[in-house]
XYZ file of C-alpha atoms in Angstrom:
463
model
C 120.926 123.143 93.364
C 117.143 123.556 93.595
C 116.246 119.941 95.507
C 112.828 119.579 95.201
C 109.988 116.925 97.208
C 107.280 115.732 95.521
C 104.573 114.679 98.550
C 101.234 113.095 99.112
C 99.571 113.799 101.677
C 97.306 110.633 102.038
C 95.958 107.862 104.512
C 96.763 104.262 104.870
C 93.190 102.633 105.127
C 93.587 99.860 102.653
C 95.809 96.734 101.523
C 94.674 97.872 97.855
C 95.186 101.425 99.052
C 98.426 101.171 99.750
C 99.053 99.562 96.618
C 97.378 102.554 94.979
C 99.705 104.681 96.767
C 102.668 102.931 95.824
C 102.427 102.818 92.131
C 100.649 106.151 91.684
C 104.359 107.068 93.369
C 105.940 105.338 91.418
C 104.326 106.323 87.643
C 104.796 110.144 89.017
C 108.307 108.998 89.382
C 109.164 107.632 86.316
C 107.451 110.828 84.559
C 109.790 113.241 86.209
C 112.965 111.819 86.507
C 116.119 114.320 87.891
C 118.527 113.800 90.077
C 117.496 116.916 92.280
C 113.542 115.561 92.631
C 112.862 113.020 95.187
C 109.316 111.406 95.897
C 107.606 110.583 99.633
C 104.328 109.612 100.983
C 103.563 111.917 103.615
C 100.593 109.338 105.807
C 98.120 108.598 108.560
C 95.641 106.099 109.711
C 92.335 106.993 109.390
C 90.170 108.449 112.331
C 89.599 105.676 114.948
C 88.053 105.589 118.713
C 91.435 103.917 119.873
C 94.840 104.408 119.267
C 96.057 100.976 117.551
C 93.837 99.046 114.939
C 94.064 95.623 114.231
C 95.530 96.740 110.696
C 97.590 98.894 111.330
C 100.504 97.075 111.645
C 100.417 95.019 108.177
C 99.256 98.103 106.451
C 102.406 100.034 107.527
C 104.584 96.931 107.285
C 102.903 96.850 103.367
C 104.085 100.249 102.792
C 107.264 100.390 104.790
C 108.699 97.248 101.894
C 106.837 98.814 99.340
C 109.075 102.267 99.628
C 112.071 99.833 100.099
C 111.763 97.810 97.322
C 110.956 100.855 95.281
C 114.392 102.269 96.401
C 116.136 98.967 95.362
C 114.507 98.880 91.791
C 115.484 102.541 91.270
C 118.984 102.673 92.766
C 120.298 106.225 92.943
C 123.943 107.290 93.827
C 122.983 110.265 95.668
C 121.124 108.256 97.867
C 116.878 107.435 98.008
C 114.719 108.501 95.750
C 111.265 107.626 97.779
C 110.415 108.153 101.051
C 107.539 107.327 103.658
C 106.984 109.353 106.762
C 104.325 108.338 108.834
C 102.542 109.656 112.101
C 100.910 108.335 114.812
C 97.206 109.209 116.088
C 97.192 111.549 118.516
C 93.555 112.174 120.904
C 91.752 115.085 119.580
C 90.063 116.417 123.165
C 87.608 118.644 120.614
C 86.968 115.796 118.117
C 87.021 113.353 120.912
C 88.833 110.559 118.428
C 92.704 109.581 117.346
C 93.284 111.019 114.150
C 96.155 112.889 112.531
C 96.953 116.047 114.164
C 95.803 118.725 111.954
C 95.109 116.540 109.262
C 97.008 117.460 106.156
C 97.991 121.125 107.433
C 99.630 119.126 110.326
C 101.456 116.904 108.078
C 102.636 118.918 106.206
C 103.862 121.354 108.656
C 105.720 118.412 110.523
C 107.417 117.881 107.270
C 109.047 121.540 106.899
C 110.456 121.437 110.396
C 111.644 118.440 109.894
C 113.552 119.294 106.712
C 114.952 122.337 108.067
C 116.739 120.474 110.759
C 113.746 119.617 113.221
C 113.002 116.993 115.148
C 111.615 113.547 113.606
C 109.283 112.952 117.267
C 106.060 113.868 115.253
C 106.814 110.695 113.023
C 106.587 107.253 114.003
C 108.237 105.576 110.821
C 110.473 107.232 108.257
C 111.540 105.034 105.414
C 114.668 106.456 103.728
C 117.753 108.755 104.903
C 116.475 111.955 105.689
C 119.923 113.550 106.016
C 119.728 113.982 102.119
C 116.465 116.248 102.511
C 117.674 119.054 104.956
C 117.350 122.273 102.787
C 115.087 120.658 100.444
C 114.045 124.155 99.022
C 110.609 123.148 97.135
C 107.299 121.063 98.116
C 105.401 120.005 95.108
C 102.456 118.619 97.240
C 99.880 116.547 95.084
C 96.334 114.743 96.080
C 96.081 111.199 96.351
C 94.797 110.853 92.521
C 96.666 113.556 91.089
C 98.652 113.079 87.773
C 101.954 114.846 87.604
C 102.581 114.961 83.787
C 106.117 114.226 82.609
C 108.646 117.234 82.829
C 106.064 119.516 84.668
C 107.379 118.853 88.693
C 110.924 120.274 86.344
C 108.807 123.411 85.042
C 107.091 123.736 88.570
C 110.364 124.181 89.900
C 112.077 126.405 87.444
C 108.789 129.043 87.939
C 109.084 129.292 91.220
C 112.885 129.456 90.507
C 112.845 132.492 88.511
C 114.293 135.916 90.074
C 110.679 137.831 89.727
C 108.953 134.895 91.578
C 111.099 134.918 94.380
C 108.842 135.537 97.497
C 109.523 139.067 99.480
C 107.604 139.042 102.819
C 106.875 142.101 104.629
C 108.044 141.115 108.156
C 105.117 143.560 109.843
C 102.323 142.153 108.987
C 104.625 138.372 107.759
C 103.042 137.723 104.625
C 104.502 137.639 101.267
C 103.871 140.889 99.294
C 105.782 140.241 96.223
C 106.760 137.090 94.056
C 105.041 134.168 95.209
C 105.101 131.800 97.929
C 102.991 129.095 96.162
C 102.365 128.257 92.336
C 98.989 126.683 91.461
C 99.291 124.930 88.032
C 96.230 124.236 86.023
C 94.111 120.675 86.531
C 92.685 119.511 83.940
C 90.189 116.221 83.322
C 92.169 112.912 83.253
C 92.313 111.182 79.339
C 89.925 108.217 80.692
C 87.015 108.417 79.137
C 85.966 104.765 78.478
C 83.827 103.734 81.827
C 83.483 106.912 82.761
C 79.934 107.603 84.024
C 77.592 110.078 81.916
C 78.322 113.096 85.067
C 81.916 112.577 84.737
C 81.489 113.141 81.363
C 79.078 115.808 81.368
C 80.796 117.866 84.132
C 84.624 116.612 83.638
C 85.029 119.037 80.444
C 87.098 118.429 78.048
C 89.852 115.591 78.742
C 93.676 116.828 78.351
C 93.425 120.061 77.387
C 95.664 121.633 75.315
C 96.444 125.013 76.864
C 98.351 126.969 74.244
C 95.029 126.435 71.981
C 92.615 126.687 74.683
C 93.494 129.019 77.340
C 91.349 130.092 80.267
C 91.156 133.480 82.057
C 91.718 134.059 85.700
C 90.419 137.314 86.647
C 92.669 137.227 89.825
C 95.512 136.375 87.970
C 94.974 138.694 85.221
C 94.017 141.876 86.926
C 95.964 141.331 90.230
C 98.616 139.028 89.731
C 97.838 136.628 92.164
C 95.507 133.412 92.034
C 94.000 131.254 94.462
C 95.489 127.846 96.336
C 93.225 124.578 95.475
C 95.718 122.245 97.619
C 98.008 121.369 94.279
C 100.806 122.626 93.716
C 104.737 124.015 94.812
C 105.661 125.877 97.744
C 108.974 127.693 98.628
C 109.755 125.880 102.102
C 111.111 128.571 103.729
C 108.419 131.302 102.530
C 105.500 128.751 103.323
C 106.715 128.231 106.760
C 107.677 132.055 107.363
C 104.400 132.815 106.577
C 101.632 130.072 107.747
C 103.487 128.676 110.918
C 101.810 128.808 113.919
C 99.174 131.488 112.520
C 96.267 129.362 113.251
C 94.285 128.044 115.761
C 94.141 124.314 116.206
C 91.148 122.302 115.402
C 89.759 125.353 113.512
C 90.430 125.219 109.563
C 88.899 122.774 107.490
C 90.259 124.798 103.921
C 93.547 125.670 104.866
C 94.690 126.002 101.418
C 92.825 129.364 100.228
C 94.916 130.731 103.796
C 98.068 129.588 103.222
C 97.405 131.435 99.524
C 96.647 134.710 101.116
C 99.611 134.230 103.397
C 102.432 133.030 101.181
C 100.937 134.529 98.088
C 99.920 132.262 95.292
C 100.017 132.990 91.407
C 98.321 130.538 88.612
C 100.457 128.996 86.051
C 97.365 127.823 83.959
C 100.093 127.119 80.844
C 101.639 124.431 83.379
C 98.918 121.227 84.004
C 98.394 118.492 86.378
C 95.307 116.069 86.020
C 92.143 114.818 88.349
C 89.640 112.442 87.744
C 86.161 113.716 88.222
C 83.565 112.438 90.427
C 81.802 109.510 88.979
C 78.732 110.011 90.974
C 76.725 113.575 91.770
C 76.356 112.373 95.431
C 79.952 112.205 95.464
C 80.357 115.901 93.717
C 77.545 117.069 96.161
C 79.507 115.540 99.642
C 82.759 116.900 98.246
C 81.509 120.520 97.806
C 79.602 120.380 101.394
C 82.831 120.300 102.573
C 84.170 122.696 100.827
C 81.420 124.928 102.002
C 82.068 124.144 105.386
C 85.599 124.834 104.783
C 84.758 128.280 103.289
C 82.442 129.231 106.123
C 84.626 128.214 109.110
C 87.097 130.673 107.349
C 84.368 133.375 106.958
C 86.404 136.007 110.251
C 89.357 136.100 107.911
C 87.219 138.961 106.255
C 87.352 140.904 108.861
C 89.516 143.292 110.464
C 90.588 141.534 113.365
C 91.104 137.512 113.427
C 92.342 134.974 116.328
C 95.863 134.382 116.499
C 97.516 130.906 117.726
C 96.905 131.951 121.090
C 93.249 132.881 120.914
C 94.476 136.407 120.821
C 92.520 138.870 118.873
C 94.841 140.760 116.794
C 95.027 142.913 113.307
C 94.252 140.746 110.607
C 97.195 140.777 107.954
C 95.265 139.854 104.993
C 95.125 142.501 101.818
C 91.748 143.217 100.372
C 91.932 140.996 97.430
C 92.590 137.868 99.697
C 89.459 138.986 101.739
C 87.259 139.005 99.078
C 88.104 135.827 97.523
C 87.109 133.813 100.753
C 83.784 136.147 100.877
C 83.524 134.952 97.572
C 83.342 131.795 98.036
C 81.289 132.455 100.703
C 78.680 134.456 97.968
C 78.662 131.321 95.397
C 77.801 128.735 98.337
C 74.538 131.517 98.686
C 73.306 131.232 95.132
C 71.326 128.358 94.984
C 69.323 129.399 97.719
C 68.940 132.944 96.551
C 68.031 131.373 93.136
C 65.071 128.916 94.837
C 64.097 132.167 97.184
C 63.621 133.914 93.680
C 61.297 131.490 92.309
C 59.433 130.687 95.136
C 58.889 134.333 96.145
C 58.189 135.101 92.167
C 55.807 132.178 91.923
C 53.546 132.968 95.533
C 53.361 137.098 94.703
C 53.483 137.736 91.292
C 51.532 136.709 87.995
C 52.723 135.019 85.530
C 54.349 132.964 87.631
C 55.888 131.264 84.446
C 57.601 134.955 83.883
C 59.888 134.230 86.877
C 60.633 130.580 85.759
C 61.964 131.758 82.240
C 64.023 134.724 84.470
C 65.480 132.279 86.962
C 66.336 129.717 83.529
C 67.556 132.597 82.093
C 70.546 133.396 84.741
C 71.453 129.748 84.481
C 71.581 129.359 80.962
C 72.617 132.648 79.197
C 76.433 132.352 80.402
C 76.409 129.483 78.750
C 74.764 130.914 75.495
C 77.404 133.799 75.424
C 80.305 131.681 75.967
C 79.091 129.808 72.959
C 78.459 132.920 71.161
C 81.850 134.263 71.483
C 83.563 131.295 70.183
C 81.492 130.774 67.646
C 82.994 134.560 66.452
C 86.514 133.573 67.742
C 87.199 130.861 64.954
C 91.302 130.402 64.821
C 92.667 130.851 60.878
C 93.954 127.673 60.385
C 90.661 125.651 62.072
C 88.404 124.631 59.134
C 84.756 126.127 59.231
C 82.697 122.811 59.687
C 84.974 121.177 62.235
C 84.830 124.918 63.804
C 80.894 125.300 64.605
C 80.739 121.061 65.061
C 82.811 122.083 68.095
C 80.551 124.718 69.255
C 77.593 123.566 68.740
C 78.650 119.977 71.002
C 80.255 122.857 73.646
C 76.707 124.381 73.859
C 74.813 121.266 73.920
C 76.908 119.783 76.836
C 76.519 123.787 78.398
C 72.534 123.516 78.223
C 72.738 120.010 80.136
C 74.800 121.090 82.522
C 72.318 124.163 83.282
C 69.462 122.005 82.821
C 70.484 119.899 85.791
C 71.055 122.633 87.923
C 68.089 123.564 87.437
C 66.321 120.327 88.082
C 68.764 119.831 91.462
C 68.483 123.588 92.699
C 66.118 122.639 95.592
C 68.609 120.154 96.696
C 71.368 121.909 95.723
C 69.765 125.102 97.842
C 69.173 122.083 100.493
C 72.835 120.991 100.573
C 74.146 124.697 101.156
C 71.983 125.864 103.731
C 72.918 122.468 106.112
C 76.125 123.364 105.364
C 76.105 126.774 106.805
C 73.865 126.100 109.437
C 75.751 123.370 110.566
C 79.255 125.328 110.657
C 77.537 127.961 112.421
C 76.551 125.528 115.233
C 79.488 124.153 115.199
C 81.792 127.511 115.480
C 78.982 129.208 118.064
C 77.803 126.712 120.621
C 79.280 122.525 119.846
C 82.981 123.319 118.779
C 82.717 119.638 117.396
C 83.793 118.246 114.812
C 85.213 121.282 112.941
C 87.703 118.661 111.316
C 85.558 116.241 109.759
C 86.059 114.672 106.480
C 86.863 111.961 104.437
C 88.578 111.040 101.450
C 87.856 110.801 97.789
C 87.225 107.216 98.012
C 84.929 106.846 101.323
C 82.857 110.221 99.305
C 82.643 107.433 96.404
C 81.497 104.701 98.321
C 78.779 106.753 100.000
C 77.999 108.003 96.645
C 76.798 104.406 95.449
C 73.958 102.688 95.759
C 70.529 102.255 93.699
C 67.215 104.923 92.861
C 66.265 104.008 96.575
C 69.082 105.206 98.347
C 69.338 108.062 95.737
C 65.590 109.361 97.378
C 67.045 108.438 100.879
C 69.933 111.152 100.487
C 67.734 114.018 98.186
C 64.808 113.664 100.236
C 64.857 117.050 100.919
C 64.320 118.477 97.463
């Protein structure tokens, strides 16, 4: 039998929090119900200069009889159904803090020891009998406010399941070379739309999507038969930890998901879809991406020849070409706002018309969008009436042409936002080698995110 976890990786900073936790647990739960599937919290405490907080206590106690009374209300007779593992803080010499170790990677490496017969020290509470887990043969590992449809954690398994997924690893080099390791599903825009803000709306794209109407390429997956890891998804325990354990430095990766992609091989199932919100606030979509960039740029020696091993060891680096590119890719689109402002402002100081180099900067940002229109203004379905047909387009172009319009408007601070980013990894990685690990959740990105047209000036004062 293919048992399967379903996990969040997630911090206990909140009474409401936990809460949160809880019943997002338990709704995922009562979507995908089967007696093979079982549902934990994977948690820490959030970053702190000591070891013990005040709350720390009653928020653990409020989760630990949370997961119990869960376990009572849903009595199973193969045993628990939801589960809470929890660690301690550990001191971070580098960071100079307690925090997690490793942060999510951490966690959920602890986890795969652990349910291959390791030991439980890295855990300071476990709520349910773990003795049902050992051999658990699939992760389905989900973020804090992801939306696990019903039936798909049952058509995440039986993918990964099938005999031409089934990972092969090439024990030279120990990464997986055929099948897959990992499957990303698609994500999609949560159904809310009423108090959504006009940028979750204008950015969030269409809510539930229906895929087998509206599919969506993936060059990666199309041409090469591999996609790329966003940090959603399932993993084949034992491939995942062939491949990714002990392969890194500590206190070094920020984005260890594209890695453990390249490593364990990771293929798209865009047919298959889980669901986010969006960002309510663009300070909030501007603070998540800066991490990302950092993420992407403390990465950046993987596209080399030779990388650091666990040891600090240089040594041949295992990764194909493809998987090289797509993290120097990333590196690339973090470049193009400032290559786009560098194009106007060098147009605008050396060449005349300067309003020729405006319209030729506008133009990269808002032809895509044009074409995309373009082409599905041609590719009307049979069955779609005309009207309803070009109505559709024509509301798809309009919310295009905003989007590029505010790029346009924010591409000094956009420009602003990706060299700090860069410069400050590369300080960070050369001379400080501080606070390589920082970050902070959806919700504290939210919070800092609020606030009137004053403290919007106070953060874009740069542009």
């Amino acid at each position: 039998k293919l048992h399967s976890l379903v996990v969040v990786p997630t911090m206990l900073a909140s009474e409401k929090g936990v809460a949160h936790l809880l019943e997002g647990l338990e709704v995922r739960f009562l979507a995908n119900r089967d007696d093979n599937l079982r549902f934990c919290l994977l948690t820490d405490f959030r970053d702190a200069p000591q070891k013990y907080q005040l709350e720390d206590e009653s928020l653990l106690q409020q989760a630990q009889a949370g997961m119990e009374l869960l376990n009572a209300k849903y009595h199973h007779n193969n045993g628990h159904v939801f589960f809470l593992f929890h660690r301690p803080r550990q001191w971070n010499a580098q960071e100079k803090t307690w925090m997690g170790y490793e942060r999510k990677r951490g966690k959920l490496s602890d986890l795969n020891r652990l349910l291959r017969g390791g030991s439980q020290d890295a855990f300071s509470l476990i709520v349910g009998d773990t003795s049902m887990l050992l051999g658990a043969k699939y992760i389905i590992t989900l973020d804090t406010d992801t939306l696990l449809p019903r039936g798909v954690a049952r058509q995440l398994v039986g993918t990964l399941a099938h005999p031409l997924n089934h990972a092969v690893i090439d024990r030279l080099r120990n990464v997986v070379t055929l099948g897959y390791g990992i499957l990303q599903p698609g994500v999609a825009t949560t159904m809310e739309r009423e108090g959504l803000s006009w940028f979750a709306r204008l950015n969030g794209g269409e809510p539930g999507l229906d895929p087998y109407t509206r599919t969506i390429s993936d060059v990666y997956q199309d041409l090469f038969s591999e996609g790329s890891f966003i940090g959603k998804g399932i993993y084949d325990v034992d491939a995942f930890s062939a491949t990714t354990e002990n392969r890194f430095l500590d206190n070094q990766i920020l984005s260890h998901d594209l890695l453990e992609g390249c490593y364990a091989r990771c293929g798209l199932v865009s047919d298959i879809q889980v669901y986010e919100s969006y960002p309510a606030r663009y300070l909030s979509d501007v603070r998540r991406r800066h991490r990302w960039m950092r993420g992407d740029w403390q990465i950046s020696g993987w596209v080399l020849p030779f990388v650091l091993g666990p040891r600090n060891r240089c040594e041949s680096n295992p990764l194909r070409m493809l998987s090289r590119w797509k993290i120097f890719d990333n590196l690339r689109r973090s470049l193009v706002p400032v290559g786009l402002l560098l194009l106007l402002l060098v147009g605008w100081l050396t060449s005349s018309p300067a309003w020729g180099w405006t319209v030729f900067v506008s133009a990269i940002v808002l032809i895509p969008a044009l074409l995309v229109s373009l082409i599905s203004a041609y590719r009307k379905a049979v069955d779609v009436p005309t009207l309803p047909h070009y109505r559709d387009v024509a509301k798809t172009l309009g919310q295009s042409l905003q989007q590029g319009s505010m790029s346009l408007a924010f591409l000094p601070f956009e420009a602003w936002v990706s060299l700090d980013a860069i410069v400050r990894t590369t300080v960070r990685m050369r001379w400080t080698r501080a606070r390589m690990l920082e970050w902070k959740t959806a919700s504290d990105s939210d919070l800092e995110g609020c606030g009137g047209l004053i403290a919007t000036y106070r953060a874009m004062w740069a542009a």
